[in-house]
Coordinates of C-alpha atoms in Angstrom, one line a residue:
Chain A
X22 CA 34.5 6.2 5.2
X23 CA 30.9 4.3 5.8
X24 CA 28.9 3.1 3.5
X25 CA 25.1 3.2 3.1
X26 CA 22.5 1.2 1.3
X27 CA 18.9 3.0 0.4
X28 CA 16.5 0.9 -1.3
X29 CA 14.6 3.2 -2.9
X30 CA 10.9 3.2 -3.9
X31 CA 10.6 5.4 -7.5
X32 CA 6.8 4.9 -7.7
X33 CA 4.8 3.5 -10.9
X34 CA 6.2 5.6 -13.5
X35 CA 7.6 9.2 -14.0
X36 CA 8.3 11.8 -11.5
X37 CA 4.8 12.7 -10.1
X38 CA 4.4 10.0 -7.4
X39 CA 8.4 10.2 -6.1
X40 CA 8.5 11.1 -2.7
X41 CA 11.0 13.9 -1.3
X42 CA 12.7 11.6 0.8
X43 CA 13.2 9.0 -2.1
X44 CA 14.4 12.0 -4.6
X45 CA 17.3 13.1 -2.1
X46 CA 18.5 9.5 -1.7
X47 CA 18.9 9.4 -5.2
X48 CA 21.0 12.9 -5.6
X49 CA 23.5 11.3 -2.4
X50 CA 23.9 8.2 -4.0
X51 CA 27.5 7.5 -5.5
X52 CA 25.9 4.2 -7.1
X53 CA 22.8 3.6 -8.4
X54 CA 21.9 -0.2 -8.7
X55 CA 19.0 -2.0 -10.5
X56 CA 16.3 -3.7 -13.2
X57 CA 17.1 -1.6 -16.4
X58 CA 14.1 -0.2 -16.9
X59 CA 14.0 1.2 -13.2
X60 CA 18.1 2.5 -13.6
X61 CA 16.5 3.6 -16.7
X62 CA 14.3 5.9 -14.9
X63 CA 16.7 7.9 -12.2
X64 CA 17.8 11.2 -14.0
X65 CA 21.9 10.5 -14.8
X66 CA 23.8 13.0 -12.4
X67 CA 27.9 13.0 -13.2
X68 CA 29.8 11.1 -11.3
X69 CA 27.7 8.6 -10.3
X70 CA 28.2 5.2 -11.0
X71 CA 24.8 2.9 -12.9
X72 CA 24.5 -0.8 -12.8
X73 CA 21.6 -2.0 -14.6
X74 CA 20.8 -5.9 -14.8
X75 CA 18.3 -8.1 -15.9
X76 CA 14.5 -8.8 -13.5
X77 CA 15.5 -12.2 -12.5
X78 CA 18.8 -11.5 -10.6
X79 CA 17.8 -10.2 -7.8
X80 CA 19.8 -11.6 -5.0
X81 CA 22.8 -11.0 -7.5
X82 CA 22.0 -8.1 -7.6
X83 CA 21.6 -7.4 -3.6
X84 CA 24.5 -8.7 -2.7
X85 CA 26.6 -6.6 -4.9
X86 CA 24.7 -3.7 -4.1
X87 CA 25.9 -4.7 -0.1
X88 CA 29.5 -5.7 -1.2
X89 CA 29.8 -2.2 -2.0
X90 CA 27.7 -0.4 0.7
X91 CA 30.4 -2.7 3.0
X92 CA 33.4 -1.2 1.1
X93 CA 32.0 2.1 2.0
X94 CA 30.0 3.7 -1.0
X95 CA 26.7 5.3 -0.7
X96 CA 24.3 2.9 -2.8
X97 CA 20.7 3.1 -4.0
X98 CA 18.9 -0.3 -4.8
X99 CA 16.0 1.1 -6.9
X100 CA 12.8 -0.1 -7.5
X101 CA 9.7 0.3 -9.6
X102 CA 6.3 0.8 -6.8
X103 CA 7.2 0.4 -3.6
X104 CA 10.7 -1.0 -2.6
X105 CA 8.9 -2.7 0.6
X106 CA 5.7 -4.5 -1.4
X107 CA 6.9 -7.7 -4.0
X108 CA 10.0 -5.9 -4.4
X109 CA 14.0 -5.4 -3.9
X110 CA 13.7 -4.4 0.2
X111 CA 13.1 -8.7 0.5
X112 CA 15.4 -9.7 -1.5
X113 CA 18.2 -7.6 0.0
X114 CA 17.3 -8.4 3.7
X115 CA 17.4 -11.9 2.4
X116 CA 21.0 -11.2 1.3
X117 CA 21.7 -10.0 4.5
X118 CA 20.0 -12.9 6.5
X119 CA 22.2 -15.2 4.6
X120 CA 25.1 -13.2 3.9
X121 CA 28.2 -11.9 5.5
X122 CA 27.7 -11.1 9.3
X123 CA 29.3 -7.7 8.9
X124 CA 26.3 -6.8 6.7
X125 CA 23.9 -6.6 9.2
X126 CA 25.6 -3.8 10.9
X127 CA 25.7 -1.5 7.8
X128 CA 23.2 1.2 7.4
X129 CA 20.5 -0.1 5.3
X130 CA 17.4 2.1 4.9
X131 CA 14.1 1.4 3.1
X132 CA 12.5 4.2 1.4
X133 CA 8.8 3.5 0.4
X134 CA 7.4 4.2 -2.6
X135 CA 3.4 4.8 -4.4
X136 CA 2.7 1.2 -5.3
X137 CA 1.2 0.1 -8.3
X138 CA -1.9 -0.6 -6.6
X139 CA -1.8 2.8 -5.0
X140 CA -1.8 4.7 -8.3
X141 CA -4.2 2.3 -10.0
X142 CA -6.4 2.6 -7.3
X143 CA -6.4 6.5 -8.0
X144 CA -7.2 6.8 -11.3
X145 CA -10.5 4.6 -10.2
X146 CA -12.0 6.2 -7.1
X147 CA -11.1 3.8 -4.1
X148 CA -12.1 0.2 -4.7
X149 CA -9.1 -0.3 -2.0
X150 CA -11.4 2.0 0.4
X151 CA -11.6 -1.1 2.6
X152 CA -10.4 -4.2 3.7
X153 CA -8.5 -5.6 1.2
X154 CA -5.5 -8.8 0.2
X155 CA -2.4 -8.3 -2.3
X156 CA -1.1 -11.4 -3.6
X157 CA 1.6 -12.0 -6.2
X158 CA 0.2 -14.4 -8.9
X159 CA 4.2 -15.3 -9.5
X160 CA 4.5 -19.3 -9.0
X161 CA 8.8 -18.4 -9.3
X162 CA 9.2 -18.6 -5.6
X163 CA 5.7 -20.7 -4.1
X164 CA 3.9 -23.6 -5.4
X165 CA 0.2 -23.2 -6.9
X166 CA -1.1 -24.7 -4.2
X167 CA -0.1 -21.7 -1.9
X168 CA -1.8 -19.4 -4.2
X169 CA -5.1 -21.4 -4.8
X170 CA -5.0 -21.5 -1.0
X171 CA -4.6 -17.9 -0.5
X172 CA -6.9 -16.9 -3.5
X173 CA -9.5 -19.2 -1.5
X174 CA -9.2 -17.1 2.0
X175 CA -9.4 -14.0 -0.1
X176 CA -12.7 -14.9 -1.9
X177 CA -14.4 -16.3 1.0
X178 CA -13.1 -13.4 3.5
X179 CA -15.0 -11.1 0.8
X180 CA -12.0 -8.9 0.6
X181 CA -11.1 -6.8 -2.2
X182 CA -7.9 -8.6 -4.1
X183 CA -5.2 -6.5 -5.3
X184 CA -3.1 -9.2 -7.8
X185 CA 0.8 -8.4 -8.8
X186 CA 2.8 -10.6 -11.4
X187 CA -0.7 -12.0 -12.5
X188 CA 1.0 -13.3 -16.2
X189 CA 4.3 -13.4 -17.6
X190 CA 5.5 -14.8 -21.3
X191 CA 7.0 -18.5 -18.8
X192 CA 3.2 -18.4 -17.1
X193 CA 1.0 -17.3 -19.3
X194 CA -2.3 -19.3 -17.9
X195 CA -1.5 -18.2 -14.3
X196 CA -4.8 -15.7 -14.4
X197 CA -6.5 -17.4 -16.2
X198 CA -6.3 -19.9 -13.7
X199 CA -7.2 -17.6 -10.8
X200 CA -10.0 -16.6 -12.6
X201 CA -11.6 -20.0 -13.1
X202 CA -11.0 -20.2 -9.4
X203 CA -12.9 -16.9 -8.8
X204 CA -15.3 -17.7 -10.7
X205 CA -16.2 -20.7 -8.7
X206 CA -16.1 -18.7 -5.6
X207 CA -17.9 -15.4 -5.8
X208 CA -20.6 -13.9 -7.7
X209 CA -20.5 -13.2 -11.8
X210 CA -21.2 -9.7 -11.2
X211 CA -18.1 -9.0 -9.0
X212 CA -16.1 -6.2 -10.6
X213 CA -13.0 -6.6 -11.9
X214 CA -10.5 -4.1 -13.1
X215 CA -7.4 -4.5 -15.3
X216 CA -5.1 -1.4 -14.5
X217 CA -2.2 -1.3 -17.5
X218 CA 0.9 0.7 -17.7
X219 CA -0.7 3.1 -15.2
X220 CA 1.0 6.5 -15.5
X221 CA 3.4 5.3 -18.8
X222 CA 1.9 6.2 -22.3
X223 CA 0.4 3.4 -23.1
X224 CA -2.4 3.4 -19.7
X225 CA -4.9 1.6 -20.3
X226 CA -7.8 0.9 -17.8
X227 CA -10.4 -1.9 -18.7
X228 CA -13.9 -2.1 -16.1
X229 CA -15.7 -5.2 -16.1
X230 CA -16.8 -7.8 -14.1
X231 CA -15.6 -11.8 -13.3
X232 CA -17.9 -12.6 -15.3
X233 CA -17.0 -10.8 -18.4
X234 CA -13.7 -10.3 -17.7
X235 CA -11.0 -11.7 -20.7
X236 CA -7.9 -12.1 -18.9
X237 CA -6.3 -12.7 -22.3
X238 CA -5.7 -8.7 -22.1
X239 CA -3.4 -9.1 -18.8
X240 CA 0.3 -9.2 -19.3
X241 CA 3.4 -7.5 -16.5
X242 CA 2.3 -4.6 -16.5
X243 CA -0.8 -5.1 -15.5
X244 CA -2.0 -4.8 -11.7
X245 CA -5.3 -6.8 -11.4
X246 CA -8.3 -5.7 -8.8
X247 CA -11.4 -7.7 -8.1
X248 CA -13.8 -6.4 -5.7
X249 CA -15.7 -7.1 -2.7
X250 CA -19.1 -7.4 -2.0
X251 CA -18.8 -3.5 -1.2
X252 CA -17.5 -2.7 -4.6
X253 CA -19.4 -0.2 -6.4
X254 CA -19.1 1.3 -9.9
X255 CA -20.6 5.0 -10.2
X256 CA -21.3 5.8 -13.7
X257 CA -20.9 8.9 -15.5
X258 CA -22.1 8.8 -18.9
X259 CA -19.8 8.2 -21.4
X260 CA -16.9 8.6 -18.8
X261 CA -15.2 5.7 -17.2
X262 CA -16.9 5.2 -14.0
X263 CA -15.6 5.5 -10.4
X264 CA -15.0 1.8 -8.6
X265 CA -15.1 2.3 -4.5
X266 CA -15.5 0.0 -1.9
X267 CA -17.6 1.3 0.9
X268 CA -16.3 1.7 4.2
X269 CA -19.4 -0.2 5.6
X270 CA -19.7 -3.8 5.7
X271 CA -22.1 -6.4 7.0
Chain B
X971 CA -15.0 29.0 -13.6
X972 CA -14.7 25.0 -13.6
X973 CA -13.8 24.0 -10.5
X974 CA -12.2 21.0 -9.1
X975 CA -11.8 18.4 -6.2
X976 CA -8.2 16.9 -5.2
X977 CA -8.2 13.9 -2.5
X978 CA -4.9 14.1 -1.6
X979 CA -2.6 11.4 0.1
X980 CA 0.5 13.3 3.0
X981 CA 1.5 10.3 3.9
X982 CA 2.1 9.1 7.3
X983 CA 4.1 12.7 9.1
X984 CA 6.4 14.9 8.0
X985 CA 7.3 16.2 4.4
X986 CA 9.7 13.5 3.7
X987 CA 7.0 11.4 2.3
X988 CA 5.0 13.5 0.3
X989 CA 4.9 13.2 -3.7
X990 CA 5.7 16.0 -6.2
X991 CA 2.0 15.9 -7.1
X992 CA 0.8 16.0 -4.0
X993 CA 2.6 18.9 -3.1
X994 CA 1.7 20.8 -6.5
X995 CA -2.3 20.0 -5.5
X996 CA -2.0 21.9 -2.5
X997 CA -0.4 24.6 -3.8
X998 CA -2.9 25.0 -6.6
X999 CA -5.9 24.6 -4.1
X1000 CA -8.2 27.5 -3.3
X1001 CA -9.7 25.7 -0.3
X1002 CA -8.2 22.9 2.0
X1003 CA -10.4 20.8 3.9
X1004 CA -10.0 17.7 6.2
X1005 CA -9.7 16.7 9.8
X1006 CA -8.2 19.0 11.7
X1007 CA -4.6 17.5 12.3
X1008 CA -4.4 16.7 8.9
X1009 CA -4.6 20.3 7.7
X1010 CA -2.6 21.8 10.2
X1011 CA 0.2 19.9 8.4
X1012 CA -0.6 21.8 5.4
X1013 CA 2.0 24.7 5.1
X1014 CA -0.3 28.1 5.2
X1015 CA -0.4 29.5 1.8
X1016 CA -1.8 33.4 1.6
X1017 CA -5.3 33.8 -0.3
X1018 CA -6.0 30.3 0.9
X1019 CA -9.2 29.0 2.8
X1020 CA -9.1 26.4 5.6
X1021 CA -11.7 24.1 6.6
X1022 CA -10.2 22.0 9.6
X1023 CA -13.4 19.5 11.1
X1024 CA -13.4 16.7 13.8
X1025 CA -12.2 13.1 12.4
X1026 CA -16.1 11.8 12.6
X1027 CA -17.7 13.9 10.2
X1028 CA -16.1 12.5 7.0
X1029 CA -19.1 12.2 4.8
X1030 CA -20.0 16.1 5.9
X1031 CA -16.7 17.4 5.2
X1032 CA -16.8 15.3 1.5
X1033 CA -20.3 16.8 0.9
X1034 CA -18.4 20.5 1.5
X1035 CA -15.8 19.9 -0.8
X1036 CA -18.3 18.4 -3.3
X1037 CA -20.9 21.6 -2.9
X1038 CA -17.2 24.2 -3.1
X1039 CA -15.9 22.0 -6.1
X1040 CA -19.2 22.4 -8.1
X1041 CA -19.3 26.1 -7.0
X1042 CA -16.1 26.6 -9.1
X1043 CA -13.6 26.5 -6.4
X1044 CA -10.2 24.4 -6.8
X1045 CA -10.4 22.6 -3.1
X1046 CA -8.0 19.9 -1.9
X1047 CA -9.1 17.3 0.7
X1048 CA -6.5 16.1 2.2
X1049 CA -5.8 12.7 4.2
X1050 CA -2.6 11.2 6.6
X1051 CA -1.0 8.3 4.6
X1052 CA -2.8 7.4 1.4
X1053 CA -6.8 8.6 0.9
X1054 CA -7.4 5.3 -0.6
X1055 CA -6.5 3.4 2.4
X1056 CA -9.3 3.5 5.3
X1057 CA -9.6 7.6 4.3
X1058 CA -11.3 10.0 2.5
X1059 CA -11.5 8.7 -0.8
X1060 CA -14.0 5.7 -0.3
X1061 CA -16.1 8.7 1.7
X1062 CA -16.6 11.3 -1.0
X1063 CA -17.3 8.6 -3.6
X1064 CA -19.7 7.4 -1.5
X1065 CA -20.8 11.1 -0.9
X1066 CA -20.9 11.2 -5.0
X1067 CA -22.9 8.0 -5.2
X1068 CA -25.9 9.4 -2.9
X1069 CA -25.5 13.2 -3.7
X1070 CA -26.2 15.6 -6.5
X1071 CA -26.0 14.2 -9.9
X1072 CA -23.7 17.0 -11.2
X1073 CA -20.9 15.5 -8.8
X1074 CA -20.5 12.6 -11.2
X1075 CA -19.0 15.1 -13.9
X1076 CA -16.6 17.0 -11.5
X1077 CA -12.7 17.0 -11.9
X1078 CA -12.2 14.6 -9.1
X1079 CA -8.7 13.2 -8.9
X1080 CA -7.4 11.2 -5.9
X1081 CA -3.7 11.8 -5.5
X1082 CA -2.2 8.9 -3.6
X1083 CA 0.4 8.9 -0.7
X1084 CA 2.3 6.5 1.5
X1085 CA 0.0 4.6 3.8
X1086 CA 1.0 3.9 7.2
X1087 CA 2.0 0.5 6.7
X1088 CA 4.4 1.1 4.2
X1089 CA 6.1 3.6 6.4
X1090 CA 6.7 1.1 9.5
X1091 CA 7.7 -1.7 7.0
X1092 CA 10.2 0.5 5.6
X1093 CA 11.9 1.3 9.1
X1094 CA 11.6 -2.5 9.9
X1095 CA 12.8 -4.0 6.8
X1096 CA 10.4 -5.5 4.2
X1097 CA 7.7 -7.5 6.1
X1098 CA 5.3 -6.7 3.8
X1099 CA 7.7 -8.1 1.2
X1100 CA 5.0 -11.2 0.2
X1101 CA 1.2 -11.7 0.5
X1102 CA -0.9 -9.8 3.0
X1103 CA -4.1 -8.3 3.9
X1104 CA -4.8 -5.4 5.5
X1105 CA -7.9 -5.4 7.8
X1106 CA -9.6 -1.9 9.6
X1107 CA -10.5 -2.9 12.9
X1108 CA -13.2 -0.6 13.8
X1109 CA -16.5 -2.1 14.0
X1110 CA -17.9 1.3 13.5
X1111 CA -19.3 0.6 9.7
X1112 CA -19.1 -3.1 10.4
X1113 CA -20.2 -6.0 12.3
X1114 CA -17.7 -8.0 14.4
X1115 CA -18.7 -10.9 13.0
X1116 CA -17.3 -9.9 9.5
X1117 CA -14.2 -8.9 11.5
X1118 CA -13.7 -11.8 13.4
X1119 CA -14.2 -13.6 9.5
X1120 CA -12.1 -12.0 7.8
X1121 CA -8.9 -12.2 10.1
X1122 CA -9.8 -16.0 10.5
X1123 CA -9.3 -16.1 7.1
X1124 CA -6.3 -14.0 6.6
X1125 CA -4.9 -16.6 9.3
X1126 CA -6.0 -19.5 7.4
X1127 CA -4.4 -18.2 3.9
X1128 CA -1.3 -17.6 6.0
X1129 CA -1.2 -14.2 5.2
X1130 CA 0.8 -11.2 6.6
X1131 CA -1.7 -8.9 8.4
X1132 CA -1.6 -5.2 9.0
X1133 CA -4.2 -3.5 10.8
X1134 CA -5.4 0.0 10.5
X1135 CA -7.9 1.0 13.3
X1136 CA -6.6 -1.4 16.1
X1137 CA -8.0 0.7 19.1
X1138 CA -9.8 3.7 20.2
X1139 CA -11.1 5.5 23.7
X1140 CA -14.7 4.3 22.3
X1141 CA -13.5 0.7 21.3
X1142 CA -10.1 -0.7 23.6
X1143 CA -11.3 -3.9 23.5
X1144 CA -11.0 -4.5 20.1
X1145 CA -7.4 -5.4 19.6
X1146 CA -7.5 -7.4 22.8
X1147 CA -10.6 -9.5 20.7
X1148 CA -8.3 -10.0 17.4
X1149 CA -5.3 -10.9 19.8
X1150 CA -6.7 -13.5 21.4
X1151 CA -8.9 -15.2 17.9
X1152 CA -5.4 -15.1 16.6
X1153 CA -4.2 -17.2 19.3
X1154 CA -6.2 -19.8 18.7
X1155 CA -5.3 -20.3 15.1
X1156 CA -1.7 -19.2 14.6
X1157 CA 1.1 -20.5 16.5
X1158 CA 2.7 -18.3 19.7
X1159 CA 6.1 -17.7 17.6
X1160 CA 4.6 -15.5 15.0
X1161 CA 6.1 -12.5 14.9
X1162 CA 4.4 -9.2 15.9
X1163 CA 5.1 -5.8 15.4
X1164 CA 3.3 -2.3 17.4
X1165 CA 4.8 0.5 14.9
X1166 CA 3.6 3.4 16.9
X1167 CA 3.7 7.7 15.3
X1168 CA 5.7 6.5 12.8
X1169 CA 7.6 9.7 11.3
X1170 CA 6.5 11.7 14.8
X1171 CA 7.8 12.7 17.9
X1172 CA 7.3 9.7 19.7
X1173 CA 8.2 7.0 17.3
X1174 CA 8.1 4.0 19.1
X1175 CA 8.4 0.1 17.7
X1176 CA 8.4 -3.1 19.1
X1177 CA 8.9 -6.0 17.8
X1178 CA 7.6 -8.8 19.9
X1179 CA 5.6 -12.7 19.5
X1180 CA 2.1 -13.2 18.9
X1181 CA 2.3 -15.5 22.5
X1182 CA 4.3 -12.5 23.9
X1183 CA 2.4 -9.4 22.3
X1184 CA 0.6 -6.9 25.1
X1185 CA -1.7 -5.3 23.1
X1186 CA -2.2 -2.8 25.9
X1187 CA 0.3 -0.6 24.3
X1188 CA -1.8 -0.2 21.3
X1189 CA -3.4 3.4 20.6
X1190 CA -4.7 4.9 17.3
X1191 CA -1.4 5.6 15.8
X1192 CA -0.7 2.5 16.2
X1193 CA 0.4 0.1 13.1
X1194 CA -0.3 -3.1 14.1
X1195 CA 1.3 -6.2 12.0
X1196 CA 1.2 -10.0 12.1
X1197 CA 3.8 -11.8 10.4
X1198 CA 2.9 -15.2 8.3
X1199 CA 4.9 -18.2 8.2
X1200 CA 7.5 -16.5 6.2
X1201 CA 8.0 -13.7 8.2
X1202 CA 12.1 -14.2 10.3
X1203 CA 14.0 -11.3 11.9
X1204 CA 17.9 -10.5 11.2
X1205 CA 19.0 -10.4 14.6
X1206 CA 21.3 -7.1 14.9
X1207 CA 23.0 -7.5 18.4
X1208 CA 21.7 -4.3 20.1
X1209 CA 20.4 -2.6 17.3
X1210 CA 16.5 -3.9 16.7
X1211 CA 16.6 -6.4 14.3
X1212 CA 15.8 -6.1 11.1
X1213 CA 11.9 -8.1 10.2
X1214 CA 10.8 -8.9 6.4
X1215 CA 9.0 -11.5 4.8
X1216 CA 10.5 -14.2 2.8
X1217 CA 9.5 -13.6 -1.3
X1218 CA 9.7 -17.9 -1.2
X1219 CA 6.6 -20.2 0.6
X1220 CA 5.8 -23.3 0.4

């Protein structure tokens, strides 16, 4: 029998933003393999087989997940977003890069997914209309230096800035950090959006600017945007305004 | 009769990739409007209208589905990949910004999809797996001066790149121009990939070097991405290796 490995992409949150293709790789798989509170997530169908584990194992967590794609079982790596953007596709071709040979034969498909950016991004208007840089905040895997340097580029390339893993409880000053950096870089009246738990209960979506913004309100959840010199807020009375970024530049 | 405007995302081809809610906004709209190979992909519903237009009127065809939305009607714009990536979002916000000031207070919901860069990334591996910026290279809306910036930076920050836009019959030069500014700041080894109709007929990839890349192959469904310093391929014998983006950098 031969196995296969889909690394599937559930979106944000609920069931709205699951694609087709992602939903059918979850009713063929025999195993179902990730972080908790994205196992957590996949309806339970009888019969098949749930291995939840804790954020930080990923490459554990891959090569398990290949182990038994290699003994022949149908396996689905989930993920929260997209599997392909800061998520488990890396850390499973990673696995394979530096795993058994025989792996690299097996039939490993990547199944995208609504990012977090994506859905935040929706609930705005389209402050990621144009040119724009995502950067993980996370300082796990690079030093600061690399993310100062990056943050830099992304400032003075006037790009809109799409931030993941911008705190956690090991790193809280990490956004704060970025943001003194910001601040030295670009204007005060750049906007700045914190996006939380978008499409869970608790959504909460806070419009300001760099210079007002108090990144004391980011935590995981969160998915951080700072605009460009094309940002633009349209108000609407006592609604929260639409953020877009125009599609014309200097 | 409130009426009610839905920007919605079909993702790069096919039906594999669309969302639950995008599919339940298209079933619920009265009117469908977009460019016109994006609607044909719409499946034909009895009862409801279709507006197909050329790809070069966008603000127009957002001023339409404003004026029908207003008038009551339930209309769905609809967009390849994701509307807040280089598509009709950012152009009927900006249509909202300039128009009638009863717009502001429409139901407008953007409904996001998978972008095209997701899609090749998922058939490649995960070489979007760590930081990168995506970049529209048409000069139509913008100088080429900000373009030529703002991929000097992306170099500089060691970013991945995708590029939306590489080429058209009015512009071939174009890719040719970021090619060869890339060249002179990134070394020959970096690893390039032409995702061409990616969920079409005529998928085609190829996975090539920056000192190797012919950008003559380039067209407008073309994905174009530049790897960063992270970015290795899984070699895969005869089977086209495997590309992703190391979540560790320096």
């Amino acid at each position: 029998m031969s196995g296969a490995l889909y690394i599937v992409g559930l979106g944000p949150a609920g069931e709205e933003w699951l694609t087709a293709d992602a939903r059918a790789a979850l009713e063929r798989a025999q195993d179902i393999i990730g972080y908790e509170r994205y196992v957590a997530r996949v309806p339970v169908r009888a019969g098949q087989t749930r291995l939840a584990s804790d954020n930080r194992v990923e490459l554990d967590r891959a090569r398990e997940a290949l182990q038994r794609a290699a003994a022949g079982r149908i396996v689905a790596v989930v993920s929260g977003g997209d599997p392909g953007i800061f998520a488990m596709a890396s850390a499973v071709l990673e696995a394979v890069d530096h795993g058994e040979p025989a792996w690299r034969n097996l039939d490993i498909r990547v199944i995208p997914g609504i990012s977090a950016m994506q859905a935040a991004a929706a609930r705005l208007g389209a402050p990621l209309g144009h040119d724009f840089c995502v950067i993980s905040l996370s300082d796990n895997l690079k030093s600061c230096e690399t993310i100062e340097k990056r943050l830099t580029h992304a400032a003075r390339g006037d790009f809109v800035m799409a931030f993941y893993n911008p705190a956690s409880r090991a790193r809280p000053q990490t956004i704060f950090e970025a943001f003194a950096l910001l601040r030295e870089l670009l204007p005060a009246e750049r906007i700045v959006v914190f996006a939380k738990s978008i499409g869970r209960e608790r959504e909460e979506i806070i419009v300001t600017t760099l210079g007002e913004a108090d990144a004391s309100v980011v935590d995981m959840s969160t998915l951080v945007l700072v605009g460009s010199s094309g940002t633009t807020l349209v108000p609407r009375g006592d609604a929260r305004p639409f953020v877009y970024t125009s599609r014309r530049a200097p």
